[in-house]
PDB file of C-alpha atoms and ligand atoms in Angstrom:
ATOM      1  CA  MET A   1       0.000   0.000   0.000  1.00 98.00           C
ATOM      2  CA  ALA A   2       1.793   3.072  -1.250  1.00 98.00           C
ATOM      3  CA  ALA A   3       1.196   6.765  -0.623  1.00 98.00           C
ATOM      4  CA  ASN A   4       2.169   9.422  -3.147  1.00 98.00           C
ATOM      5  CA  TRP A   5       2.084  12.805  -1.445  1.00 98.00           C
ATOM      6  CA  LYS A   6       2.974  14.686  -4.643  1.00 98.00           C
ATOM      7  CA  MET A   7       3.936  18.326  -3.864  1.00 98.00           C
ATOM      8  CA  PHE A   8       2.250  18.370  -0.461  1.00 98.00           C
ATOM      9  CA  LYS A   9       3.712  18.553   3.056  1.00 98.00           C
ATOM     10  CA  THR A  10       6.806  20.140   4.560  1.00 98.00           C
ATOM     11  CA  ALA A  11       9.102  18.166   6.870  1.00 98.00           C
ATOM     12  CA  GLU A  12       7.124  19.422   9.864  1.00 98.00           C
ATOM     13  CA  GLN A  13       3.823  18.430   8.302  1.00 98.00           C
ATOM     14  CA  ALA A  14       5.273  14.992   7.525  1.00 98.00           C
ATOM     15  CA  ARG A  15       6.234  14.589  11.202  1.00 98.00           C
ATOM     16  CA  ASP A  16       2.693  15.542  12.218  1.00 98.00           C
ATOM     17  CA  PHE A  17       1.279  12.994   9.758  1.00 98.00           C
ATOM     18  CA  PHE A  18       3.382  10.124  11.134  1.00 98.00           C
ATOM     19  CA  ARG A  19       2.655  11.098  14.742  1.00 98.00           C
ATOM     20  CA  ASP A  20      -1.023  10.436  13.989  1.00 98.00           C
ATOM     21  CA  PHE A  21      -0.625   7.660  11.401  1.00 98.00           C
ATOM     22  CA  LEU A  22       1.803   5.294  13.147  1.00 98.00           C
ATOM     23  CA  PRO A  23      -0.477   4.408  16.072  1.00 98.00           C
ATOM     24  CA  LEU A  24      -3.318   3.737  13.625  1.00 98.00           C
ATOM     25  CA  VAL A  25      -1.336   1.043  11.768  1.00 97.00           C
ATOM     26  CA  ALA A  26       0.761  -0.288  14.653  1.00 95.00           C
ATOM     27  CA  GLY A  27       0.837  -4.077  14.451  1.00 93.00           C
ATOM     28  CA  HIS A  28      -0.644  -4.121  10.952  1.00 95.00           C
ATOM     29  CA  ASP A  29       1.462  -6.687   9.142  1.00 93.00           C
ATOM     30  CA  ARG A  30      -0.794  -7.865   6.307  1.00 95.00           C
ATOM     31  CA  ASP A  31       0.505  -5.277   3.848  1.00 94.00           C
ATOM     32  CA  GLU A  32       3.817  -3.680   3.041  1.00 96.00           C
ATOM     33  CA  MET A  33       3.493   0.086   3.436  1.00 98.00           C
ATOM     34  CA  VAL A  34       5.472   2.849   1.771  1.00 98.00           C
ATOM     35  CA  VAL A  35       5.021   6.607   1.897  1.00 98.00           C
ATOM     36  CA  CYS A  36       6.572   8.818  -0.803  1.00 99.00           C
ATOM     37  CA  PRO A  37       6.892  12.424   0.426  1.00 98.00           C
ATOM     38  CA  PRO A  38       8.515  15.335  -1.449  1.00 98.00           C
ATOM     39  CA  TYR A  39      12.319  15.070  -1.354  1.00 98.00           C
ATOM     40  CA  LEU A  40      12.772  17.638   1.434  1.00 98.00           C
ATOM     41  CA  ALA A  41      10.454  15.722   3.763  1.00 98.00           C
ATOM     42  CA  ILE A  42      12.215  12.374   3.224  1.00 98.00           C
ATOM     43  CA  PRO A  43      14.741  12.645   6.101  1.00 98.00           C
ATOM     44  CA  ALA A  44      12.050  13.687   8.608  1.00 98.00           C
ATOM     45  CA  SER A  45       9.796  10.872   7.366  1.00 98.00           C
ATOM     46  CA  VAL A  46      12.594   8.302   7.644  1.00 98.00           C
ATOM     47  CA  GLU A  47      13.300   9.493  11.161  1.00 98.00           C
ATOM     48  CA  ALA A  48       9.615   9.353  12.116  1.00 98.00           C
ATOM     49  CA  CYS A  49       9.213   5.840  10.661  1.00 98.00           C
ATOM     50  CA  ARG A  50      12.311   4.359  12.274  1.00 97.00           C
ATOM     51  CA  GLY A  51      11.357   1.156  14.088  1.00 95.00           C
ATOM     52  CA  SER A  52       8.002   0.940  12.275  1.00 96.00           C
ATOM     53  CA  ALA A  53       7.027  -1.227   9.313  1.00 96.00           C
ATOM     54  CA  ILE A  54       6.705   1.803   7.050  1.00 98.00           C
ATOM     55  CA  ALA A  55       9.186   2.374   4.254  1.00 98.00           C
ATOM     56  CA  VAL A  56       9.866   5.758   2.672  1.00 98.00           C
ATOM     57  CA  GLY A  57      10.262   6.404  -1.044  1.00 98.00           C
ATOM     58  CA  GLY A  58      11.028   9.180  -3.501  1.00 98.00           C
ATOM     59  CA  GLN A  59       8.610  10.339  -6.188  1.00 98.00           C
ATOM     60  CA  ASN A  60      11.220  10.578  -8.950  1.00 98.00           C
ATOM     61  CA  LEU A  61      14.945  10.302  -9.598  1.00 98.00           C
ATOM     62  CA  HIS A  62      17.508  11.123 -12.267  1.00 98.00           C
ATOM     63  CA  TRP A  63      19.071   8.230 -14.152  1.00 98.00           C
ATOM     64  CA  GLU A  64      22.670   9.419 -13.958  1.00 98.00           C
ATOM     65  CA  LYS A  65      24.744   8.772 -10.847  1.00 98.00           C
ATOM     66  CA  GLU A  66      25.817  12.423 -10.605  1.00 97.00           C
ATOM     67  CA  GLY A  67      26.586  15.359 -12.859  1.00 98.00           C
ATOM     68  CA  ALA A  68      25.557  18.799 -14.047  1.00 98.00           C
ATOM     69  CA  PHE A  69      21.793  18.246 -13.871  1.00 98.00           C
ATOM     70  CA  THR A  70      20.471  21.241 -11.967  1.00 98.00           C
ATOM     71  CA  GLY A  71      17.519  20.432  -9.748  1.00 97.00           C
ATOM     72  CA  GLU A  72      17.835  16.677 -10.050  1.00 98.00           C
ATOM     73  CA  ILE A  73      18.270  13.927  -7.455  1.00 98.00           C
ATOM     74  CA  SER A  74      20.096  10.600  -7.955  1.00 98.00           C
ATOM     75  CA  ALA A  75      19.279   7.111  -6.747  1.00 98.00           C
ATOM     76  CA  ALA A  76      22.284   7.217  -4.397  1.00 98.00           C
ATOM     77  CA  MET A  77      21.007  10.469  -2.863  1.00 98.00           C
ATOM     78  CA  LEU A  78      17.614   8.894  -2.199  1.00 98.00           C
ATOM     79  CA  LEU A  79      19.267   5.890  -0.580  1.00 98.00           C
ATOM     80  CA  ALA A  80      21.543   8.113   1.503  1.00 98.00           C
ATOM     81  CA  ALA A  81      18.486   9.994   2.768  1.00 98.00           C
ATOM     82  CA  GLY A  82      16.984   6.682   3.894  1.00 98.00           C
ATOM     83  CA  ALA A  83      14.544   6.039   1.055  1.00 98.00           C
ATOM     84  CA  SER A  84      14.127   2.449  -0.141  1.00 98.00           C
ATOM     85  CA  HIS A  85      11.532   2.922  -2.894  1.00 98.00           C
ATOM     86  CA  VAL A  86      10.982   5.300  -5.783  1.00 99.00           C
ATOM     87  CA  ILE A  87       8.016   6.101  -8.013  1.00 99.00           C
ATOM     88  CA  ILE A  88       8.959   6.240 -11.697  1.00 98.00           C
ATOM     89  CA  GLY A  89       6.969   7.527 -14.661  1.00 98.00           C
ATOM     90  CA  HIS A  90       4.003   8.919 -12.754  1.00 98.00           C
ATOM     91  CA  SER A  91       1.507  10.348 -15.220  1.00 98.00           C
ATOM     92  CA  GLU A  92       2.046  13.838 -13.812  1.00 98.00           C
ATOM     93  CA  ARG A  93       5.740  13.533 -14.696  1.00 98.00           C
ATOM     94  CA  ARG A  94       4.829  12.305 -18.158  1.00 97.00           C
ATOM     95  CA  GLN A  95       2.177  15.000 -18.641  1.00 96.00           C
ATOM     96  CA  PHE A  96       3.847  18.079 -17.109  1.00 97.00           C
ATOM     97  CA  PHE A  97       7.561  17.292 -17.359  1.00 97.00           C
ATOM     98  CA  GLY A  98       7.775  15.569 -20.711  1.00 97.00           C
ATOM     99  CA  GLU A  99       8.839  12.193 -19.377  1.00 98.00           C
ATOM    100  CA  THR A 100       8.845   9.613 -22.151  1.00 98.00           C
ATOM    101  CA  ASP A 101       8.792   5.818 -22.093  1.00 98.00           C
ATOM    102  CA  ASP A 102      12.526   5.853 -22.840  1.00 98.00           C
ATOM    103  CA  VAL A 103      13.239   8.132 -19.885  1.00 98.00           C
ATOM    104  CA  VAL A 104      11.171   5.797 -17.701  1.00 98.00           C
ATOM    105  CA  ASN A 105      13.381   2.932 -18.907  1.00 98.00           C
ATOM    106  CA  LEU A 106      16.571   4.837 -18.003  1.00 98.00           C
ATOM    107  CA  LYS A 107      15.197   5.705 -14.571  1.00 98.00           C
ATOM    108  CA  LEU A 108      14.076   2.134 -13.951  1.00 98.00           C
ATOM    109  CA  LYS A 109      17.534   0.819 -14.814  1.00 98.00           C
ATOM    110  CA  ALA A 110      19.175   3.386 -12.488  1.00 98.00           C
ATOM    111  CA  ALA A 111      16.839   2.561  -9.598  1.00 98.00           C
ATOM    112  CA  LEU A 112      17.349  -1.204  -9.956  1.00 98.00           C
ATOM    113  CA  GLU A 113      21.110  -0.793 -10.314  1.00 98.00           C
ATOM    114  CA  ALA A 114      21.211   1.207  -7.075  1.00 98.00           C
ATOM    115  CA  GLY A 115      19.039  -1.262  -5.160  1.00 98.00           C
ATOM    116  CA  LEU A 116      15.923   0.897  -4.833  1.00 98.00           C
ATOM    117  CA  THR A 117      12.496  -0.719  -5.171  1.00 98.00           C
ATOM    118  CA  PRO A 118      10.924   0.975  -8.198  1.00 98.00           C
ATOM    119  CA  ILE A 119       7.194   1.562  -8.565  1.00 98.00           C
ATOM    120  CA  VAL A 120       6.725   2.084 -12.305  1.00 98.00           C
ATOM    121  CA  CYS A 121       3.476   3.806 -13.258  1.00 98.00           C
ATOM    122  CA  VAL A 122       1.634   3.078 -16.483  1.00 98.00           C
ATOM    123  CA  GLY A 123      -1.836   4.051 -17.626  1.00 98.00           C
ATOM    124  CA  GLU A 124      -3.917   5.439 -20.446  1.00 97.00           C
ATOM    125  CA  VAL A 125      -5.481   8.892 -20.815  1.00 96.00           C
ATOM    126  CA  LEU A 126      -9.218   9.260 -21.350  1.00 95.00           C
ATOM    127  CA  GLU A 127      -8.976   9.802 -25.116  1.00 95.00           C
ATOM    128  CA  GLU A 128      -6.968   6.595 -25.436  1.00 96.00           C
ATOM    129  CA  ARG A 129      -9.519   4.596 -23.438  1.00 95.00           C
ATOM    130  CA  GLU A 130     -12.391   6.054 -25.438  1.00 94.00           C
ATOM    131  CA  ALA A 131     -10.612   5.235 -28.701  1.00 97.00           C
ATOM    132  CA  GLY A 132     -10.166   1.613 -27.581  1.00 96.00           C
ATOM    133  CA  LEU A 133      -6.401   2.042 -27.300  1.00 98.00           C
ATOM    134  CA  THR A 134      -5.925   1.098 -23.643  1.00 97.00           C
ATOM    135  CA  GLU A 135      -4.296  -2.255 -24.382  1.00 98.00           C
ATOM    136  CA  ASP A 136      -1.963  -0.794 -27.019  1.00 98.00           C
ATOM    137  CA  VAL A 137      -0.868   1.987 -24.676  1.00 98.00           C
ATOM    138  CA  LEU A 138      -0.214  -0.321 -21.730  1.00 98.00           C
ATOM    139  CA  ARG A 139       1.662  -2.765 -23.968  1.00 98.00           C
ATOM    140  CA  ARG A 140       3.862   0.020 -25.377  1.00 98.00           C
ATOM    141  CA  GLN A 141       4.543   1.548 -21.948  1.00 98.00           C
ATOM    142  CA  CYS A 142       5.524  -1.826 -20.458  1.00 98.00           C
ATOM    143  CA  LEU A 143       7.587  -2.930 -23.443  1.00 98.00           C
ATOM    144  CA  ARG A 144       9.599   0.293 -23.470  1.00 98.00           C
ATOM    145  CA  ALA A 145       9.931   0.540 -19.680  1.00 98.00           C
ATOM    146  CA  PHE A 146      11.181  -3.052 -19.376  1.00 98.00           C
ATOM    147  CA  HIS A 147      13.515  -2.841 -22.402  1.00 98.00           C
ATOM    148  CA  ALA A 148      16.966  -4.432 -21.972  1.00 97.00           C
ATOM    149  CA  ILE A 149      16.477  -5.313 -18.298  1.00 97.00           C
ATOM    150  CA  SER A 150      16.981  -8.896 -17.156  1.00 96.00           C
ATOM    151  CA  GLY A 151      14.516 -10.722 -14.920  1.00 95.00           C
ATOM    152  CA  LYS A 152      17.264 -11.084 -12.346  1.00 95.00           C
ATOM    153  CA  LYS A 153      17.914  -7.324 -12.280  1.00 96.00           C
ATOM    154  CA  ALA A 154      14.181  -6.534 -12.218  1.00 97.00           C
ATOM    155  CA  ALA A 155      13.499  -8.677  -9.136  1.00 96.00           C
ATOM    156  CA  LYS A 156      12.253  -5.796  -6.959  1.00 96.00           C
ATOM    157  CA  LEU A 157      10.025  -4.234  -9.623  1.00 98.00           C
ATOM    158  CA  ILE A 158       6.522  -3.106  -8.677  1.00 98.00           C
ATOM    159  CA  VAL A 159       4.146  -1.756 -11.339  1.00 98.00           C
ATOM    160  CA  ALA A 160       1.248   0.608 -10.692  1.00 98.00           C
ATOM    161  CA  TYR A 161      -1.646   0.740 -13.129  1.00 98.00           C
ATOM    162  CA  GLU A 162      -2.936   4.290 -12.963  1.00 97.00           C
ATOM    163  CA  PRO A 163      -5.537   5.226 -15.570  1.00 97.00           C
ATOM    164  CA  VAL A 164      -4.820   8.930 -15.967  1.00 96.00           C
ATOM    165  CA  TRP A 165      -8.521   9.823 -16.137  1.00 95.00           C
ATOM    166  CA  ALA A 166      -8.938   8.412 -12.616  1.00 95.00           C
ATOM    167  CA  ILE A 167      -6.095  10.315 -10.944  1.00 93.00           C
ATOM    168  CA  GLY A 168      -7.328  13.069  -8.669  1.00 90.00           C
ATOM    169  CA  THR A 169     -10.678  13.164 -10.449  1.00 92.00           C
ATOM    170  CA  GLY A 170     -12.821  11.123  -8.069  1.00 89.00           C
ATOM    171  CA  LYS A 171     -13.486   8.697 -10.934  1.00 89.00           C
ATOM    172  CA  THR A 172     -12.257   5.179 -10.267  1.00 89.00           C
ATOM    173  CA  ALA A 173     -11.789   2.349 -12.726  1.00 91.00           C
ATOM    174  CA  THR A 174     -14.250  -0.425 -11.927  1.00 94.00           C
ATOM    175  CA  PRO A 175     -12.563  -3.386 -10.231  1.00 95.00           C
ATOM    176  CA  GLN A 176     -13.078  -5.353 -13.468  1.00 95.00           C
ATOM    177  CA  MET A 177     -11.465  -2.637 -15.636  1.00 95.00           C
ATOM    178  CA  ALA A 178      -8.476  -2.540 -13.297  1.00 96.00           C
ATOM    179  CA  ALA A 179      -8.213  -6.327 -13.164  1.00 96.00           C
ATOM    180  CA  ASP A 180      -8.224  -6.553 -16.980  1.00 97.00           C
ATOM    181  CA  ALA A 181      -5.451  -3.953 -17.225  1.00 98.00           C
ATOM    182  CA  HIS A 182      -3.437  -5.718 -14.520  1.00 98.00           C
ATOM    183  CA  ALA A 183      -3.720  -9.028 -16.380  1.00 97.00           C
ATOM    184  CA  LEU A 184      -2.355  -7.383 -19.499  1.00 98.00           C
ATOM    185  CA  ILE A 185       0.543  -5.787 -17.592  1.00 98.00           C
ATOM    186  CA  ARG A 186       1.276  -9.159 -16.000  1.00 98.00           C
ATOM    187  CA  SER A 187       1.428 -10.833 -19.393  1.00 98.00           C
ATOM    188  CA  GLU A 188       3.843  -8.149 -20.646  1.00 98.00           C
ATOM    189  CA  ALA A 189       6.029  -8.746 -17.577  1.00 98.00           C
ATOM    190  CA  GLU A 190       5.919 -12.486 -18.309  1.00 97.00           C
ATOM    191  CA  LYS A 191       7.077 -11.820 -21.863  1.00 97.00           C
ATOM    192  CA  ALA A 192       9.902  -9.556 -20.684  1.00 97.00           C
ATOM    193  CA  PHE A 193      11.070 -11.392 -17.573  1.00 97.00           C
ATOM    194  CA  GLY A 194       9.613 -14.898 -17.636  1.00 96.00           C
ATOM    195  CA  GLU A 195       6.423 -16.568 -16.497  1.00 96.00           C
ATOM    196  CA  GLU A 196       7.362 -17.016 -12.863  1.00 96.00           C
ATOM    197  CA  PHE A 197       8.390 -13.366 -12.578  1.00 97.00           C
ATOM    198  CA  GLY A 198       5.088 -12.244 -14.084  1.00 96.00           C
ATOM    199  CA  GLN A 199       3.074 -14.388 -11.699  1.00 96.00           C
ATOM    200  CA  GLN A 200       4.893 -12.948  -8.697  1.00 96.00           C
ATOM    201  CA  LEU A 201       4.964  -9.335  -9.887  1.00 97.00           C
ATOM    202  CA  ARG A 202       3.051  -6.986  -7.595  1.00 97.00           C
ATOM    203  CA  ILE A 203       0.750  -4.664  -9.480  1.00 98.00           C
ATOM    204  CA  LEU A 204      -0.866  -1.772  -7.631  1.00 98.00           C
ATOM    205  CA  TYR A 205      -3.973   0.088  -8.740  1.00 97.00           C
ATOM    206  CA  GLY A 206      -3.977   3.873  -8.473  1.00 97.00           C
ATOM    207  CA  GLY A 207      -6.623   6.458  -9.291  1.00 96.00           C
ATOM    208  CA  SER A 208      -8.956   7.975  -6.686  1.00 95.00           C
ATOM    209  CA  VAL A 209      -8.587   5.104  -4.231  1.00 97.00           C
ATOM    210  CA  LYS A 210     -10.546   5.994  -1.083  1.00 97.00           C
ATOM    211  CA  PRO A 211     -11.538   4.178   2.110  1.00 98.00           C
ATOM    212  CA  GLU A 212     -14.966   3.657   0.474  1.00 97.00           C
ATOM    213  CA  ASN A 213     -13.785   1.887  -2.683  1.00 96.00           C
ATOM    214  CA  VAL A 214     -10.569   0.118  -1.670  1.00 97.00           C
ATOM    215  CA  LYS A 215     -12.247  -3.085  -0.507  1.00 97.00           C
ATOM    216  CA  ALA A 216     -13.981  -3.763  -3.818  1.00 96.00           C
ATOM    217  CA  LEU A 217     -10.747  -3.101  -5.726  1.00 96.00           C
ATOM    218  CA  MET A 218      -8.667  -5.314  -3.445  1.00 97.00           C
ATOM    219  CA  ALA A 219     -11.211  -8.125  -3.821  1.00 97.00           C
ATOM    220  CA  GLU A 220      -9.846  -8.650  -7.353  1.00 96.00           C
ATOM    221  CA  SER A 221      -7.092 -11.252  -7.215  1.00 96.00           C
ATOM    222  CA  GLU A 222      -5.208  -9.347  -9.941  1.00 96.00           C
ATOM    223  CA  ILE A 223      -4.910  -6.257  -7.709  1.00 97.00           C
ATOM    224  CA  ASP A 224      -2.060  -6.598  -5.236  1.00 97.00           C
ATOM    225  CA  GLY A 225      -2.199  -3.184  -3.617  1.00 98.00           C
ATOM    226  CA  ALA A 226      -2.961   0.486  -4.110  1.00 98.00           C
ATOM    227  CA  LEU A 227      -1.020   3.630  -4.949  1.00 98.00           C
ATOM    228  CA  VAL A 228      -2.891   6.431  -3.239  1.00 98.00           C
ATOM    229  CA  GLY A 229      -2.544  10.161  -3.886  1.00 98.00           C
ATOM    230  CA  GLY A 230      -5.076  12.565  -2.373  1.00 97.00           C
ATOM    231  CA  ALA A 231      -6.493  10.166   0.205  1.00 98.00           C
ATOM    232  CA  SER A 232      -3.022   9.392   1.585  1.00 98.00           C
ATOM    233  CA  LEU A 233      -2.507  12.942   2.857  1.00 98.00           C
ATOM    234  CA  ASP A 234      -4.784  12.404   5.830  1.00 98.00           C
ATOM    235  CA  PRO A 235      -3.555   9.867   8.430  1.00 98.00           C
ATOM    236  CA  LYS A 236      -7.033   8.512   9.206  1.00 98.00           C
ATOM    237  CA  SER A 237      -7.976   8.099   5.591  1.00 98.00           C
ATOM    238  CA  PHE A 238      -4.702   6.395   4.574  1.00 98.00           C
ATOM    239  CA  ALA A 239      -4.873   4.130   7.641  1.00 98.00           C
ATOM    240  CA  ALA A 240      -8.438   3.170   6.699  1.00 98.00           C
ATOM    241  CA  ILE A 241      -7.246   2.310   3.187  1.00 98.00           C
ATOM    242  CA  VAL A 242      -4.307   0.266   4.439  1.00 98.00           C
ATOM    243  CA  LYS A 243      -6.549  -1.647   6.835  1.00 97.00           C
ATOM    244  CA  TYR A 244      -9.484  -2.000   4.403  1.00 96.00           C
TER     245      TYR A 244
HETATM  246  C1  LIG B 301      -1.508   9.197  -7.662  1.00 68.76           C
HETATM  247  O1  LIG B 301      -1.063  10.321  -7.511  1.00 68.76           O
HETATM  248  O2  LIG B 301      -0.744   8.269  -7.957  1.00 68.76           O
HETATM  249  C2  LIG B 301      -2.942   8.989  -7.477  1.00 68.76           C
HETATM  250  C3  LIG B 301      -3.429   7.800  -7.728  1.00 68.76           C
HETATM  251  O3  LIG B 301      -3.672  10.060  -7.052  1.00 68.76           O
HETATM  252  P1  LIG B 301      -5.200  10.048  -6.505  1.00 68.76           P
HETATM  253  O4  LIG B 301      -5.293   8.895  -5.511  1.00 68.76           O
HETATM  254  O5  LIG B 301      -5.379  11.375  -5.862  1.00 68.76           O
HETATM  255  O6  LIG B 301      -6.083   9.808  -7.681  1.00 68.76           O
END
């Protein structure tokens, strides 16, 4: 169960969140939990989560180890700050920052090389769904993201299916729509990394997940977890989702 805080919360606000959130999920060991704050709130989040079952992740990274890339953050910097996970290719990065499938591939390789657990986001926009292109888009995004990576290297990979029309809109894919997309992503992972890998791959659903709809989504065997944006900003609401 993963939280994407996007560009919300300072370090102090992150501390306040964990003060309230940790007691709500204490002893909850059914799900792995990861919270991805903005970079500047990562150290405070790591500190707050020390001794708990909650991991901390970044929301992005640069693919080079270091260099003249003003404003960028490397995998090693995330690790040094205490992060263990990283979101890659979120639709907001693709939409607002020009991130392409090839950039996603470079970032995925860098994250895996460094030992981070990558959460690679894929998903179609509304026009693509309405034009019947969902399968083509997901196939292309997976194929390009997984390009030239071995199954052994990809071991930690997590994929998030996030239909773009469902992100922050209050519209959710039906559990069946999500399950169909997950099955397709799984088959692409099988093609790229082998059948066993595909069967074990964890695929999260993201797009307006709320305490009210998480149970129906998680009832689908194809859905292994959730990537939660807006509803993860409030400790009670994210705890309710985690403990659905
Ligand atoms: C997200 O940012 O990955 C997301 C799914 O957002 P929301 O839950 O707000 O739709």
